[in-house]
Short mmCIF file of C-alpha atoms in Angstrom, two decimals:
data_model
loop_
_atom_site.label_atom_id
_atom_site.label_comp_id
_atom_site.label_asym_id
_atom_site.label_seq_id
_atom_site.Cartn_x
_atom_site.Cartn_y
_atom_site.Cartn_z
CA MET T 205 83.24 127.49 98.38
CA ALA T 206 83.97 128.26 101.63
CA ASN T 207 82.46 126.10 104.62
CA LEU T 208 81.87 127.50 107.94
CA HIS T 209 83.54 124.26 108.94
CA GLN T 210 86.63 124.17 106.79
CA VAL T 211 89.70 124.14 108.92
CA GLU T 212 91.79 127.35 107.17
CA LEU T 213 95.09 125.91 106.11
CA GLY T 214 98.04 127.02 107.93
CA LYS T 215 96.12 128.21 110.97
CA ASN T 216 96.93 126.72 114.06
CA VAL T 217 93.83 125.65 115.00
CA LYS T 218 92.96 124.07 119.10
CA MET T 219 90.05 121.65 119.28
CA SER T 220 89.26 123.68 122.20
CA ALA T 221 88.12 126.50 120.59
CA LEU T 222 84.94 125.70 118.22
CA THR T 223 82.05 125.03 119.97
CA ALA T 224 80.53 121.48 120.18
CA ASN T 225 77.34 122.85 119.91
CA GLY T 226 75.04 122.88 116.94
CA LYS T 227 72.37 124.44 118.01
CA ASP T 228 74.22 128.18 119.04
CA LEU T 229 75.30 128.22 115.08
CA HIS T 230 71.49 127.93 113.73
CA ASP T 231 68.28 128.63 115.26
CA ASP T 232 65.73 126.70 113.63
CA ARG T 233 65.84 122.43 113.73
CA ASP T 234 62.59 121.99 111.48
CA LYS T 235 64.17 124.39 108.50
CA ALA T 236 67.48 122.38 109.41
CA GLU T 237 65.41 119.08 109.13
CA LYS T 238 64.53 120.39 105.75
CA GLU T 239 67.07 121.22 103.98
CA PHE T 240 68.90 118.32 105.53
CA LYS T 241 65.91 116.04 103.54
CA LYS T 242 67.25 117.58 100.37
CA LEU T 243 70.40 117.77 100.47
CA ARG T 244 70.50 113.98 101.22
CA GLU T 245 67.89 113.46 97.54
CA GLU T 246 70.41 115.51 96.02
CA PHE T 247 73.33 113.11 97.70
CA ALA T 248 70.99 110.40 96.51
CA ASP T 249 71.31 111.86 92.45
CA LEU T 250 74.71 112.89 92.63
CA GLN T 251 76.23 109.39 93.36
CA PRO T 252 74.65 107.48 90.69
CA LYS T 253 75.71 109.73 88.28
CA LEU T 254 78.77 109.53 90.16
CA TYR T 255 78.81 105.73 89.10
CA ALA T 256 77.88 105.74 85.80
CA GLU T 257 81.08 108.38 84.59
CA GLY T 258 82.97 105.68 86.03
CA LYS T 259 86.02 108.14 86.16
CA GLN T 260 85.93 110.02 89.54
CA LYS T 261 86.41 109.19 92.97
CA LEU T 262 85.41 110.24 96.03
CA LEU T 263 86.85 109.10 99.83
CA ILE T 264 84.99 110.96 102.53
CA VAL T 265 86.69 110.20 105.84
CA PHE T 266 85.46 110.14 109.65
CA GLN T 267 86.99 110.36 112.56
CA ALA T 268 85.83 111.09 116.24
CA MET T 269 85.47 110.01 120.08
CA ASP T 270 83.83 107.34 121.00
CA ALA T 271 80.46 108.20 121.18
CA GLY T 272 80.44 111.19 118.83
CA GLY T 273 78.45 109.71 116.02
CA LYS T 274 80.32 107.42 113.36
CA ASP T 275 77.77 105.35 113.28
CA GLY T 276 75.01 107.38 113.11
CA THR T 277 75.93 109.86 111.34
CA ILE T 278 77.16 107.80 108.46
CA ARG T 279 73.72 105.44 108.25
CA SER T 280 72.19 108.75 108.17
CA ILE T 281 73.66 110.81 105.36
CA THR T 282 73.43 107.42 103.28
CA LYS T 283 70.32 106.35 103.08
CA GLY T 284 68.78 106.33 99.91
CA VAL T 285 72.04 105.62 97.84
CA ASN T 286 72.87 102.82 95.60
CA PRO T 287 74.76 100.49 97.76
CA GLN T 288 76.31 99.15 94.92
CA GLY T 289 78.60 102.48 94.56
CA VAL T 290 79.11 103.48 98.37
CA ASN T 291 81.28 101.44 100.14
CA VAL T 292 81.51 102.11 103.91
CA VAL T 293 84.81 100.46 105.50
CA SER T 294 85.30 100.22 109.39
CA PHE T 295 89.12 100.60 109.77
CA LYS T 296 89.43 97.87 113.69
CA ALA T 297 92.49 97.91 115.92
CA PRO T 298 94.30 96.01 113.12
CA SER T 299 94.60 92.44 112.75
CA LYS T 300 98.54 90.12 112.99
CA ARG T 301 98.64 90.58 109.93
CA GLU T 302 97.77 93.72 109.58
CA LEU T 303 99.98 94.90 111.65
CA ALA T 304 102.90 93.68 109.55
CA HIS T 305 102.51 95.23 106.98
CA ASP T 306 103.07 99.59 106.68
CA PHE T 307 99.97 101.54 108.83
CA LEU T 308 98.70 102.83 105.55
CA TRP T 309 98.88 98.61 103.75
CA ARG T 310 95.67 97.96 104.86
CA VAL T 311 93.98 101.50 104.02
CA HIS T 312 95.37 101.86 100.10
CA HIS T 313 93.97 98.60 99.85
CA GLU T 314 90.49 100.20 100.46
CA VAL T 315 90.15 103.58 99.06
CA PRO T 316 87.43 103.71 96.15
CA GLY T 317 87.90 102.45 92.98
CA ALA T 318 86.74 104.92 89.58
CA GLY T 319 83.31 105.47 89.43
CA HIS T 320 83.08 104.86 93.49
CA ILE T 321 82.28 106.52 96.58
CA THR T 322 84.13 105.14 99.72
CA ILE T 323 83.58 106.45 103.75
CA PHE T 324 85.85 105.00 106.17
CA ASN T 325 84.99 105.48 109.11
CA ARG T 326 87.69 106.02 111.60
CA SER T 327 91.30 105.61 109.30
CA HIS T 328 94.73 106.12 109.05
CA TYR T 329 94.24 108.51 111.49
CA GLU T 330 94.17 106.30 114.65
CA ASP T 331 97.86 105.65 113.63
CA VAL T 332 98.79 109.36 114.49
CA LEU T 333 95.93 109.20 117.11
CA VAL T 334 95.33 106.24 119.75
CA VAL T 335 98.59 104.53 118.92
CA ARG T 336 100.13 108.60 119.85
CA VAL T 337 97.98 109.05 122.97
CA GLU T 338 98.10 105.09 124.01
CA ASN T 339 101.73 104.77 123.72
CA LEU T 340 101.99 102.01 120.36
CA ALA T 341 104.17 102.68 118.92
CA PRO T 342 107.90 104.49 119.58
CA GLN T 343 107.47 108.45 118.68
CA GLN T 344 109.68 108.35 116.31
CA VAL T 345 107.16 105.67 114.84
CA TRP T 346 104.12 108.44 114.64
CA GLU T 347 106.18 111.34 114.27
CA GLN T 348 106.92 109.94 110.87
CA ARG T 349 103.68 109.53 109.99
CA TYR T 350 101.87 113.15 109.50
CA ASP T 351 103.69 113.43 106.70
CA GLN T 352 103.59 109.71 105.35
CA ILE T 353 100.08 110.63 105.60
CA ASN T 354 100.35 114.03 103.83
CA GLN T 355 102.66 112.49 101.26
CA PHE T 356 99.92 109.13 100.57
CA GLU T 357 96.85 111.40 99.95
CA LYS T 358 98.74 114.00 97.59
CA TYR T 359 99.30 110.66 95.99
CA LEU T 360 95.37 109.81 95.72
CA THR T 361 94.37 113.54 94.60
CA ASP T 362 96.58 113.17 92.00
CA THR T 363 95.69 109.74 90.40
CA GLY T 364 91.94 111.00 91.23
CA THR T 365 90.24 110.41 93.92
CA ARG T 366 88.93 113.84 96.08
CA ILE T 367 89.19 113.50 99.62
CA VAL T 368 87.32 115.12 102.25
CA LYS T 369 87.92 114.81 106.52
CA PHE T 370 85.13 114.94 109.18
CA TYR T 371 86.22 115.57 112.49
CA LEU T 372 82.41 115.13 114.73
CA HIS T 373 83.07 117.35 117.80
CA ILE T 374 80.86 115.98 120.89
CA ASP T 375 82.91 117.85 123.62
CA LYS T 376 83.48 115.70 127.50
CA ASP T 377 80.24 115.88 128.87
CA GLU T 378 77.77 115.26 126.12
CA GLN T 379 79.98 111.66 125.42
CA ARG T 380 79.48 111.11 129.35
CA GLN T 381 75.33 111.41 127.63
CA ARG T 382 75.49 109.04 125.17
CA PHE T 383 78.31 106.82 127.63
CA GLN T 384 74.77 107.27 130.29
CA GLU T 385 72.26 106.88 128.04
CA ARG T 386 74.36 103.66 126.65
CA LEU T 387 74.14 102.16 130.28
CA ASP T 388 71.10 102.68 131.00
CA ALA T 389 69.23 101.24 128.28
CA PRO T 390 69.61 98.04 127.31
CA GLU T 391 69.82 97.72 123.31
CA LYS T 392 72.15 99.60 123.91
CA HIS T 393 74.48 98.59 126.13
CA TRP T 394 76.38 96.28 124.11
CA LYS T 395 77.71 99.59 122.51
CA PHE T 396 79.24 100.24 125.69
CA SER T 397 82.65 98.91 127.01
CA LYS T 398 85.02 99.73 129.93
CA LEU T 399 87.68 100.26 127.37
CA ASP T 400 85.68 103.19 126.44
CA LEU T 401 86.33 104.77 130.21
CA GLU T 402 89.92 104.60 129.91
CA LYS T 403 89.98 106.29 126.57
CA ARG T 404 87.91 108.63 128.14
CA LYS T 405 90.14 109.38 130.76
CA HIS T 406 92.84 111.12 128.48
CA TRP T 407 90.23 113.12 126.75
CA ASP T 408 92.73 115.57 126.76
CA GLN T 409 95.74 113.95 125.11
CA TYR T 410 93.12 112.95 122.13
CA MET T 411 92.46 116.51 121.94
CA ASP T 412 96.28 117.32 121.78
CA ALA T 413 96.70 114.96 119.03
CA PHE T 414 93.91 115.63 116.94
CA ASP T 415 95.53 119.76 117.36
CA ALA T 416 98.56 118.48 116.10
CA VAL T 417 96.10 116.30 113.68
CA LEU T 418 94.72 119.65 112.18
CA GLU T 419 98.03 121.35 112.08
CA ARG T 420 100.27 118.94 110.15
CA CYS T 421 97.50 116.86 107.86
CA ASN T 422 95.07 120.29 106.71
CA THR T 423 95.94 120.10 103.14
CA LYS T 424 94.33 121.53 100.58
CA HIS T 425 94.43 118.65 99.40
CA ALA T 426 92.26 116.95 101.75
CA PRO T 427 91.06 119.47 103.87
CA TRP T 428 89.60 118.82 107.67
CA TYR T 429 85.88 120.11 108.48
CA VAL T 430 85.30 120.29 111.93
CA ILE T 431 82.28 119.55 112.46
CA PRO T 432 79.82 120.97 116.12
CA ALA T 433 78.27 117.34 116.81
CA ASN T 434 76.76 117.70 119.69
CA GLN T 435 73.38 118.20 118.31
CA ASN T 436 72.80 115.29 115.48
CA TRP T 437 70.53 117.01 112.82
CA TYR T 438 72.39 119.57 112.39
CA ARG T 439 75.60 117.55 111.92
CA ASP T 440 73.85 115.91 109.78
CA LEU T 441 73.19 118.68 108.44
CA ALA T 442 76.44 120.07 108.38
CA VAL T 443 78.41 117.23 106.68
CA SER T 444 75.67 116.64 104.17
CA ARG T 445 76.48 120.01 103.08
CA VAL T 446 79.66 119.39 102.91
CA ILE T 447 79.25 116.43 100.14
CA VAL T 448 76.59 117.97 98.32
CA GLN T 449 79.03 120.95 97.66
CA THR T 450 81.34 118.11 96.61
CA LEU T 451 79.63 116.33 94.63
CA ARG T 452 78.86 119.77 92.83
CA GLU T 453 82.33 120.53 92.33
CA MET T 454 82.83 117.23 91.36
CA ASP T 455 80.77 118.06 87.98
CA CYS T 456 79.91 114.54 86.45
CA GLN T 457 77.79 113.05 83.65
CA TYR T 458 75.96 110.41 82.43
CA PRO T 459 78.66 108.41 79.77
CA GLU T 460 77.26 110.32 75.57
CA PRO T 461 74.75 107.30 74.61
CA GLU T 462 76.47 105.18 71.97
CA ALA T 463 76.54 107.01 68.33
CA GLY T 464 74.59 105.58 65.82
CA LEU T 465 71.68 104.26 68.41
CA GLU T 466 69.93 108.29 67.55
CA ASN T 467 66.78 106.25 64.92
CA VAL T 468 66.93 103.47 66.25
CA VAL T 469 63.46 101.92 66.31
CA ILE T 470 62.98 98.87 69.52
CA VAL T 471 60.60 97.29 66.87
CA ASP T 472 60.39 94.07 68.61
CA MET Y 250 130.39 97.60 100.75
CA ALA Y 251 130.12 98.77 96.45
CA ASN Y 252 129.14 96.21 94.31
CA LEU Y 253 129.77 96.74 91.05
CA HIS Y 254 126.18 96.65 89.06
CA GLN Y 255 124.42 98.78 91.07
CA VAL Y 256 124.16 102.05 89.64
CA GLU Y 257 125.87 105.44 90.90
CA LEU Y 258 123.68 107.16 92.17
CA GLY Y 259 122.83 110.88 91.27
CA LYS Y 260 125.05 109.30 87.40
CA ASN Y 261 123.23 109.38 84.37
CA VAL Y 262 123.96 105.91 83.34
CA LYS Y 263 122.68 104.59 79.78
CA MET Y 264 121.82 101.18 79.26
CA SER Y 265 123.71 101.22 75.70
CA ALA Y 266 127.48 102.16 77.81
CA LEU Y 267 126.28 99.12 80.08
CA THR Y 268 127.31 95.66 79.18
CA ALA Y 269 124.98 92.46 78.56
CA ASN Y 270 128.03 89.86 78.82
CA GLY Y 271 128.98 88.98 81.95
CA LYS Y 272 131.35 86.76 80.11
CA ASP Y 273 133.73 89.42 79.67
CA LEU Y 274 133.71 89.91 83.38
CA HIS Y 275 134.79 86.46 84.63
CA ASP Y 276 136.77 84.54 82.72
CA ASP Y 277 135.86 80.85 84.39
CA ARG Y 278 132.11 79.64 84.48
CA ASP Y 279 132.96 76.33 86.08
CA LYS Y 280 133.97 78.77 89.15
CA ALA Y 281 131.65 81.11 89.23
CA GLU Y 282 128.76 77.85 88.60
CA LYS Y 283 130.19 77.57 92.48
CA GLU Y 284 130.72 80.86 94.13
CA PHE Y 285 126.95 80.84 92.63
CA LYS Y 286 126.07 77.34 94.71
CA LYS Y 287 127.77 79.03 97.30
CA LEU Y 288 125.87 81.67 97.62
CA ARG Y 289 122.33 79.84 97.47
CA GLU Y 290 123.01 77.64 100.17
CA GLU Y 291 124.34 80.79 102.00
CA PHE Y 292 120.70 82.40 100.66
CA ALA Y 293 118.90 79.13 101.85
CA ASP Y 294 120.81 79.81 105.39
CA LEU Y 295 119.65 83.19 106.00
CA GLN Y 296 115.84 83.33 104.41
CA PRO Y 297 115.14 81.33 107.72
CA LYS Y 298 116.02 83.50 110.97
CA LEU Y 299 114.72 86.39 108.24
CA TYR Y 300 111.17 84.61 109.33
CA ALA Y 301 112.37 83.97 112.31
CA GLU Y 302 113.39 87.54 113.32
CA GLY Y 303 109.96 88.40 112.34
CA LYS Y 304 111.37 92.46 112.12
CA GLN Y 305 112.42 93.00 108.87
CA LYS Y 306 110.64 92.86 105.29
CA LEU Y 307 112.75 92.37 102.14
CA LEU Y 308 111.77 93.71 98.76
CA ILE Y 309 113.40 92.03 95.96
CA VAL Y 310 111.87 93.40 92.42
CA PHE Y 311 113.03 92.52 88.46
CA GLN Y 312 112.53 93.81 85.19
CA ALA Y 313 113.83 93.36 81.93
CA MET Y 314 112.71 92.78 78.63
CA ASP Y 315 110.87 89.60 77.00
CA ALA Y 316 113.31 86.51 77.38
CA GLY Y 317 116.00 89.07 79.90
CA GLY Y 318 115.39 86.35 82.16
CA LYS Y 319 113.27 86.19 85.07
CA ASP Y 320 111.52 83.52 85.32
CA GLY Y 321 114.72 81.56 85.32
CA THR Y 322 116.58 83.80 87.30
CA ILE Y 323 113.89 83.58 89.91
CA ARG Y 324 113.60 79.97 89.59
CA SER Y 325 116.86 79.35 90.14
CA ILE Y 326 118.12 81.85 92.81
CA THR Y 327 115.26 80.26 95.23
CA LYS Y 328 115.59 76.67 94.62
CA GLY Y 329 116.33 75.69 98.18
CA VAL Y 330 114.47 78.48 100.13
CA ASN Y 331 111.09 77.60 102.38
CA PRO Y 332 108.59 78.71 99.72
CA GLN Y 333 106.64 79.86 103.89
CA GLY Y 334 108.34 82.49 103.34
CA VAL Y 335 109.06 83.62 99.63
CA ASN Y 336 106.58 84.94 97.66
CA VAL Y 337 106.90 85.52 94.21
CA VAL Y 338 104.44 87.84 92.26
CA SER Y 339 103.69 88.84 88.98
CA PHE Y 340 102.16 91.67 87.23
CA LYS Y 341 100.25 91.15 84.40
CA ALA Y 342 98.54 93.48 82.36
CA PRO Y 343 96.44 95.03 85.10
CA SER Y 344 92.44 94.47 85.33
CA LYS Y 345 89.48 96.03 84.96
CA ARG Y 346 89.27 96.29 88.55
CA GLU Y 347 92.87 97.14 88.66
CA LEU Y 348 92.78 99.41 85.98
CA ALA Y 349 89.92 101.74 88.42
CA HIS Y 350 91.89 102.18 91.25
CA ASP Y 351 95.64 104.40 90.96
CA PHE Y 352 99.02 102.53 89.98
CA LEU Y 353 100.66 101.47 93.03
CA TRP Y 354 97.34 99.57 94.12
CA ARG Y 355 97.67 96.64 93.07
CA VAL Y 356 101.31 97.12 94.50
CA HIS Y 357 101.16 98.19 97.87
CA HIS Y 358 98.32 94.97 98.35
CA GLU Y 359 101.89 92.79 97.29
CA VAL Y 360 104.10 93.99 99.73
CA PRO Y 361 106.44 92.10 101.89
CA GLY Y 362 104.55 91.45 105.44
CA ALA Y 363 107.66 91.69 108.57
CA GLY Y 364 109.30 88.24 108.68
CA HIS Y 365 109.18 87.53 104.17
CA ILE Y 366 110.27 88.52 100.76
CA THR Y 367 108.47 89.07 98.14
CA ILE Y 368 109.96 88.61 95.28
CA PHE Y 369 108.67 91.14 92.21
CA ASN Y 370 108.42 89.50 88.45
CA ARG Y 371 107.91 93.04 86.68
CA SER Y 372 106.32 95.78 88.90
CA HIS Y 373 105.62 99.22 89.20
CA TYR Y 374 107.73 99.85 86.40
CA GLU Y 375 105.88 98.89 83.82
CA ASP Y 376 103.89 101.68 84.31
CA VAL Y 377 106.89 103.94 83.48
CA LEU Y 378 108.07 101.00 81.05
CA VAL Y 379 105.37 99.89 78.43
CA VAL Y 380 102.64 102.34 79.51
CA ARG Y 381 105.06 105.37 78.13
CA VAL Y 382 106.15 102.94 75.37
CA GLU Y 383 103.36 102.26 74.47
CA ASN Y 384 101.22 105.15 74.91
CA LEU Y 385 98.87 103.34 77.42
CA ALA Y 386 98.28 106.80 79.49
CA PRO Y 387 99.24 110.58 78.46
CA GLN Y 388 101.73 111.77 79.79
CA GLN Y 389 101.26 113.93 82.04
CA VAL Y 390 100.43 110.44 83.98
CA TRP Y 391 103.41 108.91 83.49
CA GLU Y 392 106.16 111.25 84.07
CA GLN Y 393 104.35 112.18 87.90
CA ARG Y 394 104.77 108.21 88.17
CA TYR Y 395 108.36 108.42 88.96
CA ASP Y 396 108.40 111.12 91.64
CA GLN Y 397 105.26 109.05 93.74
CA ILE Y 398 107.24 105.36 93.08
CA ASN Y 399 109.75 107.57 94.78
CA GLN Y 400 107.86 108.57 96.97
CA PHE Y 401 105.94 105.08 97.49
CA GLU Y 402 110.03 103.30 98.29
CA LYS Y 403 110.91 105.53 100.45
CA TYR Y 404 107.97 105.08 102.31
CA LEU Y 405 108.23 101.04 102.39
CA THR Y 406 112.14 101.88 103.63
CA ASP Y 407 111.08 103.95 106.28
CA THR Y 408 108.30 101.35 107.69
CA GLY Y 409 111.11 98.20 107.61
CA THR Y 410 111.04 97.60 103.75
CA ARG Y 411 114.70 97.03 102.08
CA ILE Y 412 114.26 96.93 98.54
CA VAL Y 413 116.30 96.04 95.54
CA LYS Y 414 115.91 95.94 91.90
CA PHE Y 415 117.39 94.13 89.42
CA TYR Y 416 116.95 95.31 85.45
CA LEU Y 417 118.34 91.70 84.17
CA HIS Y 418 119.88 93.78 81.14
CA ILE Y 419 120.61 91.14 77.11
CA ASP Y 420 121.06 92.60 74.41
CA LYS Y 421 119.32 93.16 71.04
CA ASP Y 422 120.95 90.51 69.46
CA GLU Y 423 121.03 87.92 72.21
CA GLN Y 424 117.05 88.65 72.54
CA ARG Y 425 116.89 87.37 68.91
CA GLN Y 426 118.32 84.41 69.62
CA ARG Y 427 116.03 83.26 72.51
CA PHE Y 428 112.92 84.52 70.38
CA GLN Y 429 114.05 82.20 67.80
CA GLU Y 430 114.72 78.92 70.14
CA ARG Y 431 111.37 79.72 71.89
CA LEU Y 432 110.16 79.16 68.33
CA ASP Y 433 112.21 75.91 67.65
CA ALA Y 434 111.81 74.48 70.04
CA PRO Y 435 108.27 72.80 70.88
CA GLU Y 436 108.01 72.68 74.90
CA LYS Y 437 108.77 76.41 74.67
CA HIS Y 438 106.54 77.59 72.11
CA TRP Y 439 103.71 78.89 74.80
CA LYS Y 440 106.93 81.53 76.14
CA PHE Y 441 105.99 83.25 72.78
CA SER Y 442 103.28 85.93 71.80
CA LYS Y 443 103.32 87.63 68.45
CA LEU Y 444 103.38 91.08 70.20
CA ASP Y 445 107.11 90.44 72.22
CA LEU Y 446 107.65 90.86 68.00
CA GLU Y 447 106.11 93.84 68.08
CA LYS Y 448 107.27 95.14 71.83
CA ARG Y 449 111.17 94.48 70.12
CA LYS Y 450 110.14 96.53 67.20
CA HIS Y 451 110.63 98.99 69.99
CA TRP Y 452 113.73 98.17 71.33
CA ASP Y 453 115.26 101.43 71.33
CA GLN Y 454 112.48 103.51 73.48
CA TYR Y 455 112.11 100.96 75.68
CA MET Y 456 116.39 101.60 76.36
CA ASP Y 457 115.48 105.46 76.49
CA ALA Y 458 112.28 104.38 78.75
CA PHE Y 459 114.33 102.19 81.26
CA ASP Y 460 116.84 104.74 81.29
CA ALA Y 461 114.87 107.43 83.14
CA VAL Y 462 114.20 105.60 85.03
CA LEU Y 463 117.35 104.55 86.28
CA GLU Y 464 117.67 108.83 86.27
CA ARG Y 465 114.91 109.15 88.10
CA CYS Y 466 114.00 106.61 90.15
CA ASN Y 467 117.62 105.18 91.52
CA THR Y 468 118.00 105.86 94.75
CA LYS Y 469 119.53 105.29 98.08
CA HIS Y 470 117.48 103.80 99.38
CA ALA Y 471 115.94 101.68 96.61
CA PRO Y 472 118.99 100.89 94.58
CA TRP Y 473 119.18 99.93 90.52
CA TYR Y 474 121.30 96.99 89.98
CA VAL Y 475 122.01 96.52 85.99
CA ILE Y 476 123.03 93.46 85.64
CA PRO Y 477 125.28 91.43 82.06
CA ALA Y 478 122.45 88.81 81.75
CA ASN Y 479 123.18 87.59 78.04
CA GLN Y 480 124.80 84.55 79.99
CA ASN Y 481 123.29 83.00 82.69
CA TRP Y 482 125.59 81.49 84.69
CA TYR Y 483 126.98 84.82 85.16
CA ARG Y 484 123.57 86.93 85.44
CA ASP Y 485 122.41 84.25 88.57
CA LEU Y 486 126.34 84.51 90.63
CA ALA Y 487 125.92 88.62 89.47
CA VAL Y 488 122.04 88.43 91.59
CA SER Y 489 122.63 86.26 94.20
CA ARG Y 490 125.71 88.13 95.54
CA VAL Y 491 123.38 91.57 95.61
CA ILE Y 492 120.73 89.64 97.31
CA VAL Y 493 123.45 87.69 99.71
CA GLN Y 494 124.82 90.75 100.53
CA THR Y 495 121.57 92.10 101.50
CA LEU Y 496 121.08 89.91 103.55
CA ARG Y 497 124.08 89.96 105.39
CA GLU Y 498 123.36 93.41 105.78
CA MET Y 499 120.36 92.94 106.92
CA ASP Y 500 121.87 90.84 110.33
CA CYS Y 501 118.59 88.78 111.02
CA GLN Y 502 118.68 87.77 114.04
CA TYR Y 503 117.05 84.34 115.88
CA PRO Y 504 114.44 85.41 118.45
CA GLU Y 505 115.86 85.15 122.39
CA PRO Y 506 114.14 81.93 123.82
CA GLU Y 507 111.50 82.15 126.15
CA ALA Y 508 113.71 83.50 129.41
CA GLY Y 509 113.18 80.03 132.31
CA LEU Y 510 113.45 77.77 129.47
CA GLU Y 511 117.35 76.75 130.29
CA ASN Y 512 117.12 74.54 133.35
CA VAL Y 513 114.41 72.51 132.03
CA VAL Y 514 114.49 68.90 130.79
CA ILE Y 515 111.50 67.29 129.27
CA VAL Y 516 111.22 63.80 130.70
CA ASP Y 517 108.61 62.17 128.65
#
């Protein structure tokens, strides 16, 4: 089933052509919030089936600019799920030991096992985003990574992992407002760092780098969804629609009870 | 530099056509042992350079039938190297947690970091050898793995890992003698298990499975060496020739001393 925000395969989509305003696509916030709550309940119902079945794996990737809402989305959509079967992994700047290995090394180690959902808060895409924009590796190194990512994601799907990737799309003015809010509110101040302003200066280059990701790493087996994320209520709805639809398609089944238990009566 | 035992690329080599007798290729055991000891010293000299340089990575894979001499070879060639930079990983039957992941998951986690040598005692090749012969996975699963292995090994080399792969080739009669020795010698008895005899029954199928590996996973970036291994003295020599030659080609350099240290005299 096609989704409004799935980036069309083979299309040369530019971030600048995509709206960050969910409110332009949905005129009823109350209705959206009600639908989201229902979807979240369905997510909480489907996840234990995936876990009990113990066969399939689901990998959910979140990327966004700073203040794009990754943490908030993950908190919001996972409310009510059983943490035993859902794991959130945040990728920070790589450690010395991680840098001593290939860039997918630490990522591969964190992919979901059978029956599990893993949510990546940032991911291997940083290795063609921040690394590219901030020149953290030579071009001949990061240029190779698009194909390496595609092969890795293909391999994961061929070995039983379903992959969905979200870019939470806010515009530059929304980021300005969110940064200002963080600066002004004492309880949010810790979320702000001067480095955030450095990265903001390269906004256009980040958009170009993300255009390249959409052009080169948007595949049938691991599609990208660009979610308008200026309004949290729309963002949460749009993300959970995709996740729930994906879980429906995975069609997990509780395992059959052991044979011979049909007429057992526990008497004591 | 071509090596006698490197399997020619694109050649459809059969194990049955390759000799397991090193003594037929070398008529002077004493001379061979002397050369081996010199090579082992060179290995112990080159390894700290790789470590100090801290850039390149070397992965050495050993496969063999039971009693083929994997443990013995690894013990013999690594004598004298600094264990800080050399890591031996033995892959056993996968755990439940490992089986919940793709077959390369546990392998990727163990690949060498920059400056390190990792030696695999068995490897991801078990997933197209024992798994294939003993029907531990359906054919459509293991059939995919040859390409997946090639892509994985290509990716590792593209990200800075040199790979060499050894098959220690003993013939069926040599295995019989070694099994018998294990059964007869109390201190070797623990190395023998009834399962070994089960696997021995499938000798020909294992050879066929290995022929398929040589046909499909012998690549420029990750070549196979089939080492005649009936005689340990020849086996050790042949293996260390390849490893030392590989390290010579890697041409590791001690890092330049920090600038400004030229005229420093430590007076106290």
